[in-house]
PDB file of N, CA and C in Angstrom:
ATOM      1  N   UNK U  11    -124.399-104.127 145.430  1.00  0.00           N
ATOM      2  CA  UNK U  11    -124.155-102.751 145.098  1.00  0.00           C
ATOM      3  C   UNK U  11    -125.496-102.008 145.201  1.00  0.00           C
ATOM      4  N   UNK U  12    -125.685-101.233 146.234  1.00  0.00           N
ATOM      5  CA  UNK U  12    -126.919-100.479 146.441  1.00  0.00           C
ATOM      6  C   UNK U  12    -126.677 -99.012 146.140  1.00  0.00           C
ATOM      7  N   UNK U  13    -127.141 -98.581 144.989  1.00  0.00           N
ATOM      8  CA  UNK U  13    -126.985 -97.192 144.577  1.00  0.00           C
ATOM      9  C   UNK U  13    -128.375 -96.629 144.312  1.00  0.00           C
ATOM     10  N   UNK U  14    -128.632 -95.457 144.859  1.00  0.00           N
ATOM     11  CA  UNK U  14    -129.917 -94.813 144.643  1.00  0.00           C
ATOM     12  C   UNK U  14    -129.828 -93.905 143.425  1.00  0.00           C
ATOM     13  N   UNK U  15    -130.900 -93.904 142.637  1.00  0.00           N
ATOM     14  CA  UNK U  15    -130.948 -92.995 141.491  1.00  0.00           C
ATOM     15  C   UNK U  15    -131.471 -91.641 141.965  1.00  0.00           C
ATOM     16  N   UNK U  16    -131.644 -90.716 141.042  1.00  0.00           N
ATOM     17  CA  UNK U  16    -132.115 -89.378 141.378  1.00  0.00           C
ATOM     18  C   UNK U  16    -133.530 -89.355 141.924  1.00  0.00           C
ATOM     19  N   UNK U  17    -134.304 -90.414 141.681  1.00  0.00           N
ATOM     20  CA  UNK U  17    -135.678 -90.511 142.194  1.00  0.00           C
ATOM     21  C   UNK U  17    -135.688 -90.940 143.659  1.00  0.00           C
ATOM     22  N   UNK U  18    -134.530 -91.381 144.147  1.00  0.00           N
ATOM     23  CA  UNK U  18    -134.449 -91.888 145.509  1.00  0.00           C
ATOM     24  C   UNK U  18    -134.749 -93.370 145.595  1.00  0.00           C
ATOM     25  N   UNK U  19    -134.904 -94.033 144.439  1.00  0.00           N
ATOM     26  CA  UNK U  19    -135.165 -95.471 144.411  1.00  0.00           C
ATOM     27  C   UNK U  19    -133.881 -96.225 144.099  1.00  0.00           C
ATOM     28  N   UNK U  20    -133.882 -97.505 144.434  1.00  0.00           N
ATOM     29  CA  UNK U  20    -132.724 -98.351 144.188  1.00  0.00           C
ATOM     30  C   UNK U  20    -132.541 -98.537 142.681  1.00  0.00           C
ATOM     31  N   UNK U  21    -131.377 -98.179 142.172  1.00  0.00           N
ATOM     32  CA  UNK U  21    -131.089 -98.344 140.745  1.00  0.00           C
ATOM     33  C   UNK U  21    -131.056 -99.837 140.415  1.00  0.00           C
ATOM     34  N   UNK U  22    -131.548-100.183 139.230  1.00  0.00           N
ATOM     35  CA  UNK U  22    -131.594-101.587 138.809  1.00  0.00           C
ATOM     36  C   UNK U  22    -130.476-101.881 137.822  1.00  0.00           C
ATOM     37  N   UNK U  23    -129.901-103.074 137.987  1.00  0.00           N
ATOM     38  CA  UNK U  23    -128.847-103.493 137.069  1.00  0.00           C
ATOM     39  C   UNK U  23    -129.478-104.188 135.874  1.00  0.00           C
ATOM     40  N   UNK U  24    -129.050-103.775 134.696  1.00  0.00           N
ATOM     41  CA  UNK U  24    -129.524-104.368 133.451  1.00  0.00           C
ATOM     42  C   UNK U  24    -128.308-104.672 132.577  1.00  0.00           C
ATOM     43  N   UNK U  25    -128.556-105.376 131.480  1.00  0.00           N
ATOM     44  CA  UNK U  25    -127.480-105.691 130.541  1.00  0.00           C
ATOM     45  C   UNK U  25    -127.830-105.119 129.183  1.00  0.00           C
ATOM     46  N   UNK U  26    -126.886-104.404 128.595  1.00  0.00           N
ATOM     47  CA  UNK U  26    -127.076-103.829 127.267  1.00  0.00           C
ATOM     48  C   UNK U  26    -126.737-104.877 126.215  1.00  0.00           C
ATOM     49  N   UNK U  27    -127.581-104.989 125.192  1.00  0.00           N
ATOM     50  CA  UNK U  27    -127.291-105.884 124.081  1.00  0.00           C
ATOM     51  C   UNK U  27    -127.255-105.105 122.773  1.00  0.00           C
ATOM     52  N   UNK U  28    -126.955-103.810 122.855  1.00  0.00           N
ATOM     53  CA  UNK U  28    -126.818-103.016 121.644  1.00  0.00           C
ATOM     54  C   UNK U  28    -125.501-103.353 120.956  1.00  0.00           C
ATOM     55  N   UNK U  29    -125.407-103.006 119.695  1.00  0.00           N
ATOM     56  CA  UNK U  29    -124.210-103.332 118.920  1.00  0.00           C
ATOM     57  C   UNK U  29    -122.955-102.695 119.515  1.00  0.00           C
ATOM     58  N   UNK U  30    -123.067-101.493 120.026  1.00  0.00           N
ATOM     59  CA  UNK U  30    -121.897-100.788 120.554  1.00  0.00           C
ATOM     60  C   UNK U  30    -121.529-101.188 121.980  1.00  0.00           C
ATOM     61  N   UNK U  31    -122.442-101.769 122.720  1.00  0.00           N
ATOM     62  CA  UNK U  31    -122.181-102.090 124.130  1.00  0.00           C
ATOM     63  C   UNK U  31    -122.646-103.502 124.482  1.00  0.00           C
ATOM     64  N   UNK U  32    -122.210-104.451 123.689  1.00  0.00           N
ATOM     65  CA  UNK U  32    -122.627-105.840 123.896  1.00  0.00           C
ATOM     66  C   UNK U  32    -122.260-106.349 125.279  1.00  0.00           C
ATOM     67  N   UNK U  33    -123.240-106.899 125.974  1.00  0.00           N
ATOM     68  CA  UNK U  33    -123.048-107.588 127.254  1.00  0.00           C
ATOM     69  C   UNK U  33    -122.509-106.685 128.361  1.00  0.00           C
ATOM     70  N   UNK U  34    -122.677-105.385 128.214  1.00  0.00           N
ATOM     71  CA  UNK U  34    -122.225-104.476 129.276  1.00  0.00           C
ATOM     72  C   UNK U  34    -123.357-104.265 130.265  1.00  0.00           C
ATOM     73  N   UNK U  35    -123.032-104.448 131.536  1.00  0.00           N
ATOM     74  CA  UNK U  35    -124.022-104.207 132.574  1.00  0.00           C
ATOM     75  C   UNK U  35    -124.009-102.733 132.959  1.00  0.00           C
ATOM     76  N   UNK U  36    -125.190-102.252 133.329  1.00  0.00           N
ATOM     77  CA  UNK U  36    -125.295-100.853 133.755  1.00  0.00           C
ATOM     78  C   UNK U  36    -126.375-100.716 134.813  1.00  0.00           C
ATOM     79  N   UNK U  37    -126.282 -99.659 135.567  1.00  0.00           N
ATOM     80  CA  UNK U  37    -127.308 -99.313 136.544  1.00  0.00           C
ATOM     81  C   UNK U  37    -128.159 -98.214 135.939  1.00  0.00           C
ATOM     82  N   UNK U  38    -129.464 -98.315 136.146  1.00  0.00           N
ATOM     83  CA  UNK U  38    -130.358 -97.312 135.601  1.00  0.00           C
ATOM     84  C   UNK U  38    -131.547 -97.075 136.507  1.00  0.00           C
ATOM     85  N   UNK U  39    -132.214 -95.964 136.280  1.00  0.00           N
ATOM     86  CA  UNK U  39    -133.410 -95.611 137.036  1.00  0.00           C
ATOM     87  C   UNK U  39    -134.478 -96.687 136.812  1.00  0.00           C
ATOM     88  N   UNK U  40    -135.130 -97.181 137.876  1.00  0.00           N
ATOM     89  CA  UNK U  40    -136.166 -98.190 137.698  1.00  0.00           C
ATOM     90  C   UNK U  40    -137.403 -97.638 136.988  1.00  0.00           C
ATOM     91  N   UNK U  41    -137.492 -96.316 136.870  1.00  0.00           N
ATOM     92  CA  UNK U  41    -138.650 -95.690 136.232  1.00  0.00           C
ATOM     93  C   UNK U  41    -138.358 -95.266 134.795  1.00  0.00           C
ATOM     94  N   UNK U  42    -137.378 -95.914 134.133  1.00  0.00           N
ATOM     95  CA  UNK U  42    -136.943 -95.450 132.824  1.00  0.00           C
ATOM     96  C   UNK U  42    -138.042 -95.508 131.765  1.00  0.00           C
ATOM     97  N   UNK U  43    -139.061 -96.339 131.973  1.00  0.00           N
ATOM     98  CA  UNK U  43    -140.151 -96.443 131.003  1.00  0.00           C
ATOM     99  C   UNK U  43    -141.231 -95.376 131.222  1.00  0.00           C
ATOM    100  N   UNK U  44    -141.181 -94.684 132.336  1.00  0.00           N
ATOM    101  CA  UNK U  44    -142.175 -93.670 132.663  1.00  0.00           C
ATOM    102  C   UNK U  44    -141.555 -92.284 132.533  1.00  0.00           C
ATOM    103  N   UNK U  45    -141.874 -91.555 131.462  1.00  0.00           N
ATOM    104  CA  UNK U  45    -141.224 -90.257 131.244  1.00  0.00           C
ATOM    105  C   UNK U  45    -141.534 -89.230 132.337  1.00  0.00           C
ATOM    106  N   UNK U  46    -142.584 -89.429 133.109  1.00  0.00           N
ATOM    107  CA  UNK U  46    -142.927 -88.453 134.147  1.00  0.00           C
ATOM    108  C   UNK U  46    -142.088 -88.630 135.406  1.00  0.00           C
ATOM    109  N   UNK U  47    -141.565 -89.843 135.651  1.00  0.00           N
ATOM    110  CA  UNK U  47    -140.795 -90.081 136.878  1.00  0.00           C
ATOM    111  C   UNK U  47    -139.351 -90.481 136.624  1.00  0.00           C
ATOM    112  N   UNK U  48    -138.969 -90.667 135.374  1.00  0.00           N
ATOM    113  CA  UNK U  48    -137.612 -91.085 135.033  1.00  0.00           C
ATOM    114  C   UNK U  48    -136.629 -89.942 135.318  1.00  0.00           C
ATOM    115  N   UNK U  49    -135.627 -90.213 136.143  1.00  0.00           N
ATOM    116  CA  UNK U  49    -134.615 -89.183 136.453  1.00  0.00           C
ATOM    117  C   UNK U  49    -133.409 -89.290 135.526  1.00  0.00           C
ATOM    118  N   UNK U  50    -133.428 -90.257 134.592  1.00  0.00           N
ATOM    119  CA  UNK U  50    -132.348 -90.477 133.619  1.00  0.00           C
ATOM    120  C   UNK U  50    -131.022 -90.892 134.254  1.00  0.00           C
ATOM    121  N   UNK U  51    -131.080 -91.490 135.453  1.00  0.00           N
ATOM    122  CA  UNK U  51    -129.858 -91.984 136.079  1.00  0.00           C
ATOM    123  C   UNK U  51    -129.309 -93.135 135.249  1.00  0.00           C
ATOM    124  N   UNK U  52    -127.990 -93.122 135.005  1.00  0.00           N
ATOM    125  CA  UNK U  52    -127.339 -94.156 134.208  1.00  0.00           C
ATOM    126  C   UNK U  52    -125.877 -94.227 134.627  1.00  0.00           C
ATOM    127  N   UNK U  53    -125.385 -95.456 134.845  1.00  0.00           N
ATOM    128  CA  UNK U  53    -123.984 -95.637 135.219  1.00  0.00           C
ATOM    129  C   UNK U  53    -123.524 -97.010 134.747  1.00  0.00           C
ATOM    130  N   UNK U  54    -122.427 -97.045 133.989  1.00  0.00           N
ATOM    131  CA  UNK U  54    -121.874 -98.329 133.554  1.00  0.00           C
ATOM    132  C   UNK U  54    -121.294 -99.070 134.749  1.00  0.00           C
ATOM    133  N   UNK U  55    -121.462-100.384 134.768  1.00  0.00           N
ATOM    134  CA  UNK U  55    -120.868-101.241 135.798  1.00  0.00           C
ATOM    135  C   UNK U  55    -119.626-101.917 135.228  1.00  0.00           C
ATOM    136  N   UNK U  56    -119.700-102.334 133.984  1.00  0.00           N
ATOM    137  CA  UNK U  56    -118.593-103.052 133.324  1.00  0.00           C
ATOM    138  C   UNK U  56    -117.877-102.152 132.330  1.00  0.00           C
ATOM    139  N   UNK U  57    -116.619-102.472 132.103  1.00  0.00           N
ATOM    140  CA  UNK U  57    -115.864-101.822 131.030  1.00  0.00           C
ATOM    141  C   UNK U  57    -116.311-102.434 129.700  1.00  0.00           C
ATOM    142  N   UNK U  58    -116.069-101.749 128.591  1.00  0.00           N
ATOM    143  CA  UNK U  58    -116.407-102.341 127.288  1.00  0.00           C
ATOM    144  C   UNK U  58    -115.654-103.655 127.083  1.00  0.00           C
ATOM    145  N   UNK U  59    -116.237-104.554 126.289  1.00  0.00           N
ATOM    146  CA  UNK U  59    -115.570-105.825 125.988  1.00  0.00           C
ATOM    147  C   UNK U  59    -114.273-105.550 125.230  1.00  0.00           C
ATOM    148  N   UNK U  60    -113.251-106.370 125.467  1.00  0.00           N
ATOM    149  CA  UNK U  60    -111.910-106.053 124.971  1.00  0.00           C
ATOM    150  C   UNK U  60    -111.733-106.062 123.460  1.00  0.00           C
ATOM    151  N   UNK U  61    -112.456-106.921 122.738  1.00  0.00           N
ATOM    152  CA  UNK U  61    -112.229-106.961 121.291  1.00  0.00           C
ATOM    153  C   UNK U  61    -113.480-107.469 120.573  1.00  0.00           C
ATOM    154  N   UNK U  62    -113.446-107.371 119.243  1.00  0.00           N
ATOM    155  CA  UNK U  62    -114.601-107.746 118.438  1.00  0.00           C
ATOM    156  C   UNK U  62    -114.919-109.242 118.551  1.00  0.00           C
ATOM    157  N   UNK U  63    -113.909-110.082 118.610  1.00  0.00           N
ATOM    158  CA  UNK U  63    -114.142-111.530 118.721  1.00  0.00           C
ATOM    159  C   UNK U  63    -114.950-111.837 119.979  1.00  0.00           C
ATOM    160  N   UNK U  64    -114.549-111.256 121.100  1.00  0.00           N
ATOM    161  CA  UNK U  64    -115.235-111.490 122.367  1.00  0.00           C
ATOM    162  C   UNK U  64    -116.666-110.953 122.305  1.00  0.00           C
ATOM    163  N   UNK U  65    -116.852-109.802 121.686  1.00  0.00           N
ATOM    164  CA  UNK U  65    -118.191-109.244 121.531  1.00  0.00           C
ATOM    165  C   UNK U  65    -119.079-110.189 120.721  1.00  0.00           C
ATOM    166  N   UNK U  66    -118.535-110.711 119.638  1.00  0.00           N
ATOM    167  CA  UNK U  66    -119.295-111.626 118.781  1.00  0.00           C
ATOM    168  C   UNK U  66    -119.680-112.894 119.532  1.00  0.00           C
ATOM    169  N   UNK U  67    -118.763-113.448 120.328  1.00  0.00           N
ATOM    170  CA  UNK U  67    -119.078-114.657 121.103  1.00  0.00           C
ATOM    171  C   UNK U  67    -120.170-114.382 122.142  1.00  0.00           C
ATOM    172  N   UNK U  68    -120.081-113.239 122.812  1.00  0.00           N
ATOM    173  CA  UNK U  68    -121.093-112.890 123.815  1.00  0.00           C
ATOM    174  C   UNK U  68    -122.464-112.724 123.171  1.00  0.00           C
ATOM    175  N   UNK U  69    -122.501-112.088 122.003  1.00  0.00           N
ATOM    176  CA  UNK U  69    -123.774-111.896 121.317  1.00  0.00           C
ATOM    177  C   UNK U  69    -124.328-113.240 120.857  1.00  0.00           C
ATOM    178  N   UNK U  70    -123.457-114.113 120.386  1.00  0.00           N
ATOM    179  CA  UNK U  70    -123.868-115.449 119.964  1.00  0.00           C
ATOM    180  C   UNK U  70    -124.477-116.218 121.149  1.00  0.00           C
ATOM    181  N   UNK U  71    -123.837-116.144 122.310  1.00  0.00           N
ATOM    182  CA  UNK U  71    -124.372-116.801 123.509  1.00  0.00           C
ATOM    183  C   UNK U  71    -125.721-116.203 123.899  1.00  0.00           C
ATOM    184  N   UNK U  72    -125.843-114.907 123.775  1.00  0.00           N
ATOM    185  CA  UNK U  72    -127.103-114.235 124.079  1.00  0.00           C
ATOM    186  C   UNK U  72    -128.216-114.746 123.159  1.00  0.00           C
ATOM    187  N   UNK U  73    -127.922-114.857 121.863  1.00  0.00           N
ATOM    188  CA  UNK U  73    -128.924-115.353 120.915  1.00  0.00           C
ATOM    189  C   UNK U  73    -129.299-116.800 121.200  1.00  0.00           C
ATOM    190  N   UNK U  74    -128.316-117.631 121.541  1.00  0.00           N
ATOM    191  CA  UNK U  74    -128.594-119.033 121.875  1.00  0.00           C
ATOM    192  C   UNK U  74    -129.511-119.112 123.094  1.00  0.00           C
ATOM    193  N   UNK U  75    -129.232-118.285 124.091  1.00  0.00           N
ATOM    194  CA  UNK U  75    -130.053-118.282 125.302  1.00  0.00           C
ATOM    195  C   UNK U  75    -131.482-117.837 124.988  1.00  0.00           C
ATOM    196  N   UNK U  76    -131.599-116.787 124.179  1.00  0.00           N
ATOM    197  CA  UNK U  76    -132.931-116.301 123.822  1.00  0.00           C
ATOM    198  C   UNK U  76    -133.694-117.356 123.018  1.00  0.00           C
ATOM    199  N   UNK U  77    -133.010-118.013 122.068  1.00  0.00           N
ATOM    200  CA  UNK U  77    -133.649-119.067 121.274  1.00  0.00           C
ATOM    201  C   UNK U  77    -134.073-120.233 122.157  1.00  0.00           C
ATOM    202  N   UNK U  78    -133.236-120.595 123.123  1.00  0.00           N
ATOM    203  CA  UNK U  78    -133.590-121.689 124.034  1.00  0.00           C
ATOM    204  C   UNK U  78    -134.812-121.324 124.861  1.00  0.00           C
ATOM    205  N   UNK U  79    -134.897-120.070 125.300  1.00  0.00           N
ATOM    206  CA  UNK U  79    -136.069-119.639 126.062  1.00  0.00           C
ATOM    207  C   UNK U  79    -137.325-119.706 125.200  1.00  0.00           C
ATOM    208  N   UNK U  80    -137.227-119.268 123.944  1.00  0.00           N
ATOM    209  CA  UNK U  80    -138.380-119.320 123.039  1.00  0.00           C
ATOM    210  C   UNK U  80    -138.796-120.758 122.783  1.00  0.00           C
ATOM    211  N   UNK U  81    -137.840-121.671 122.611  1.00  0.00           N
ATOM    212  CA  UNK U  81    -138.160-123.081 122.397  1.00  0.00           C
ATOM    213  C   UNK U  81    -138.836-123.677 123.627  1.00  0.00           C
ATOM    214  N   UNK U  82    -138.369-123.294 124.806  1.00  0.00           N
ATOM    215  CA  UNK U  82    -138.982-123.783 126.038  1.00  0.00           C
ATOM    216  C   UNK U  82    -140.428-123.319 126.148  1.00  0.00           C
ATOM    217  N   UNK U  83    -140.694-122.084 125.795  1.00  0.00           N
ATOM    218  CA  UNK U  83    -142.064-121.568 125.813  1.00  0.00           C
ATOM    219  C   UNK U  83    -142.933-122.350 124.826  1.00  0.00           C
ATOM    220  N   UNK U  84    -142.388-122.616 123.632  1.00  0.00           N
ATOM    221  CA  UNK U  84    -143.120-123.404 122.626  1.00  0.00           C
ATOM    222  C   UNK U  84    -143.459-124.791 123.150  1.00  0.00           C
ATOM    223  N   UNK U  85    -142.490-125.459 123.755  1.00  0.00           N
ATOM    224  CA  UNK U  85    -142.705-126.804 124.284  1.00  0.00           C
ATOM    225  C   UNK U  85    -143.752-126.774 125.399  1.00  0.00           C
ATOM    226  N   UNK U  86    -143.662-125.792 126.285  1.00  0.00           N
ATOM    227  CA  UNK U  86    -144.651-125.680 127.358  1.00  0.00           C
ATOM    228  C   UNK U  86    -146.048-125.441 126.803  1.00  0.00           C
ATOM    229  N   UNK U  87    -146.170-124.606 125.771  1.00  0.00           N
ATOM    230  CA  UNK U  87    -147.474-124.364 125.151  1.00  0.00           C
ATOM    231  C   UNK U  87    -148.012-125.628 124.491  1.00  0.00           C
ATOM    232  N   UNK U  88    -147.136-126.356 123.805  1.00  0.00           N
ATOM    233  CA  UNK U  88    -147.545-127.599 123.151  1.00  0.00           C
ATOM    234  C   UNK U  88    -147.992-128.617 124.196  1.00  0.00           C
ATOM    235  N   UNK U  89    -147.240-128.727 125.301  1.00  0.00           N
ATOM    236  CA  UNK U  89    -147.623-129.666 126.360  1.00  0.00           C
ATOM    237  C   UNK U  89    -148.952-129.283 126.993  1.00  0.00           C
ATOM    238  N   UNK U  90    -149.211-127.990 127.129  1.00  0.00           N
ATOM    239  CA  UNK U  90    -150.489-127.543 127.680  1.00  0.00           C
ATOM    240  C   UNK U  90    -151.634-127.945 126.762  1.00  0.00           C
ATOM    241  N   UNK U  91    -151.436-127.770 125.458  1.00  0.00           N
ATOM    242  CA  UNK U  91    -152.477-128.174 124.508  1.00  0.00           C
ATOM    243  C   UNK U  91    -152.692-129.685 124.547  1.00  0.00           C
ATOM    244  N   UNK U  92    -151.619-130.461 124.639  1.00  0.00           N
ATOM    245  CA  UNK U  92    -151.740-131.920 124.693  1.00  0.00           C
ATOM    246  C   UNK U  92    -152.502-132.333 125.949  1.00  0.00           C
ATOM    247  N   UNK U  93    -152.187-131.726 127.101  1.00  0.00           N
ATOM    248  CA  UNK U  93    -152.911-132.040 128.334  1.00  0.00           C
ATOM    249  C   UNK U  93    -154.394-131.709 128.197  1.00  0.00           C
ATOM    250  N   UNK U  94    -154.694-130.564 127.575  1.00  0.00           N
ATOM    251  CA  UNK U  94    -156.091-130.171 127.384  1.00  0.00           C
ATOM    252  C   UNK U  94    -156.824-131.198 126.535  1.00  0.00           C
ATOM    253  N   UNK U  95    -156.243-131.603 125.400  1.00  0.00           N
ATOM    254  CA  UNK U  95    -156.894-132.559 124.516  1.00  0.00           C
ATOM    255  C   UNK U  95    -156.996-133.937 125.169  1.00  0.00           C
ATOM    256  N   UNK U  96    -156.012-134.319 125.961  1.00  0.00           N
ATOM    257  CA  UNK U  96    -156.105-135.597 126.679  1.00  0.00           C
ATOM    258  C   UNK U  96    -157.265-135.582 127.665  1.00  0.00           C
ATOM    259  N   UNK U  97    -157.407-134.481 128.398  1.00  0.00           N
ATOM    260  CA  UNK U  97    -158.523-134.374 129.343  1.00  0.00           C
ATOM    261  C   UNK U  97    -159.863-134.367 128.614  1.00  0.00           C
ATOM    262  N   UNK U  98    -159.920-133.661 127.498  1.00  0.00           N
ATOM    263  CA  UNK U  98    -161.147-133.628 126.706  1.00  0.00           C
ATOM    264  C   UNK U  98    -161.496-135.024 126.208  1.00  0.00           C
ATOM    265  N   UNK U  99    -160.512-135.763 125.756  1.00  0.00           N
ATOM    266  CA  UNK U  99    -160.726-137.129 125.283  1.00  0.00           C
ATOM    267  C   UNK U  99    -161.239-138.016 126.407  1.00  0.00           C
ATOM    268  N   UNK U 100    -160.678-137.885 127.585  1.00  0.00           N
ATOM    269  CA  UNK U 100    -161.137-138.672 128.742  1.00  0.00           C
ATOM    270  C   UNK U 100    -162.594-138.351 129.054  1.00  0.00           C
ATOM    271  N   UNK U 101    -162.941-137.069 129.057  1.00  0.00           N
ATOM    272  CA  UNK U 101    -164.328-136.673 129.337  1.00  0.00           C
ATOM    273  C   UNK U 101    -165.264-137.249 128.285  1.00  0.00           C
ATOM    274  N   UNK U 102    -164.878-137.213 127.023  1.00  0.00           N
ATOM    275  CA  UNK U 102    -165.722-137.760 125.960  1.00  0.00           C
ATOM    276  C   UNK U 102    -165.888-139.275 126.094  1.00  0.00           C
ATOM    277  N   UNK U 103    -164.812-139.968 126.389  1.00  0.00           N
ATOM    278  CA  UNK U 103    -164.880-141.430 126.536  1.00  0.00           C
ATOM    279  C   UNK U 103    -165.761-141.797 127.733  1.00  0.00           C
ATOM    280  N   UNK U 104    -165.560-141.112 128.854  1.00  0.00           N
ATOM    281  CA  UNK U 104    -166.388-141.384 130.034  1.00  0.00           C
ATOM    282  C   UNK U 104    -167.848-141.062 129.723  1.00  0.00           C
ATOM    283  N   UNK U 105    -168.088-139.955 129.019  1.00  0.00           N
ATOM    284  CA  UNK U 105    -169.458-139.595 128.636  1.00  0.00           C
ATOM    285  C   UNK U 105    -170.083-140.653 127.751  1.00  0.00           C
ATOM    286  N   UNK U 106    -169.331-141.179 126.786  1.00  0.00           N
ATOM    287  CA  UNK U 106    -169.856-142.224 125.900  1.00  0.00           C
ATOM    288  C   UNK U 106    -170.151-143.494 126.681  1.00  0.00           C
ATOM    289  N   UNK U 107    -169.289-143.845 127.617  1.00  0.00           N
ATOM    290  CA  UNK U 107    -169.515-145.047 128.426  1.00  0.00           C
ATOM    291  C   UNK U 107    -170.778-144.871 129.267  1.00  0.00           C
ATOM    292  N   UNK U 108    -170.957-143.722 129.880  1.00  0.00           N
ATOM    293  CA  UNK U 108    -172.137-143.464 130.706  1.00  0.00           C
ATOM    294  C   UNK U 108    -173.413-143.482 129.880  1.00  0.00           C
ATOM    295  N   UNK U 109    -173.369-142.910 128.667  1.00  0.00           N
ATOM    296  CA  UNK U 109    -174.538-142.909 127.792  1.00  0.00           C
ATOM    297  C   UNK U 109    -174.890-144.333 127.394  1.00  0.00           C
ATOM    298  N   UNK U 110    -173.898-145.170 127.162  1.00  0.00           N
ATOM    299  CA  UNK U 110    -174.121-146.547 126.734  1.00  0.00           C
ATOM    300  C   UNK U 110    -174.807-147.352 127.843  1.00  0.00           C
ATOM    301  N   UNK U 111    -174.479-147.062 129.115  1.00  0.00           N
ATOM    302  CA  UNK U 111    -175.037-147.812 130.226  1.00  0.00           C
ATOM    303  C   UNK U 111    -176.384-147.265 130.683  1.00  0.00           C
ATOM    304  N   UNK U 112    -176.757-146.093 130.236  1.00  0.00           N
ATOM    305  CA  UNK U 112    -178.042-145.507 130.695  1.00  0.00           C
ATOM    306  C   UNK U 112    -179.155-145.864 129.792  1.00  0.00           C
TER     307      UNK U 112
END
């Protein structure tokens, strides 16, 4: 779906996670964060979710996905620190061995 906004740029598809429009996709101006170039283009792509139960499930899935992403970032950061300390330990051990032989 290629739709141009009022700026003449390709509108970007995003997903709303507000309480009133859970999981609704929309097209918007790619410059929405820049008040000087934002043309305020906005168009819904999806209809509202059919009922409260479905909205609650979609929001729950959204939270699970966000939590999983945060956990993945934590694990990657922890692994980076472990790799750093392992390399530091290797350098120290090699340094101690070299000092002992000199």
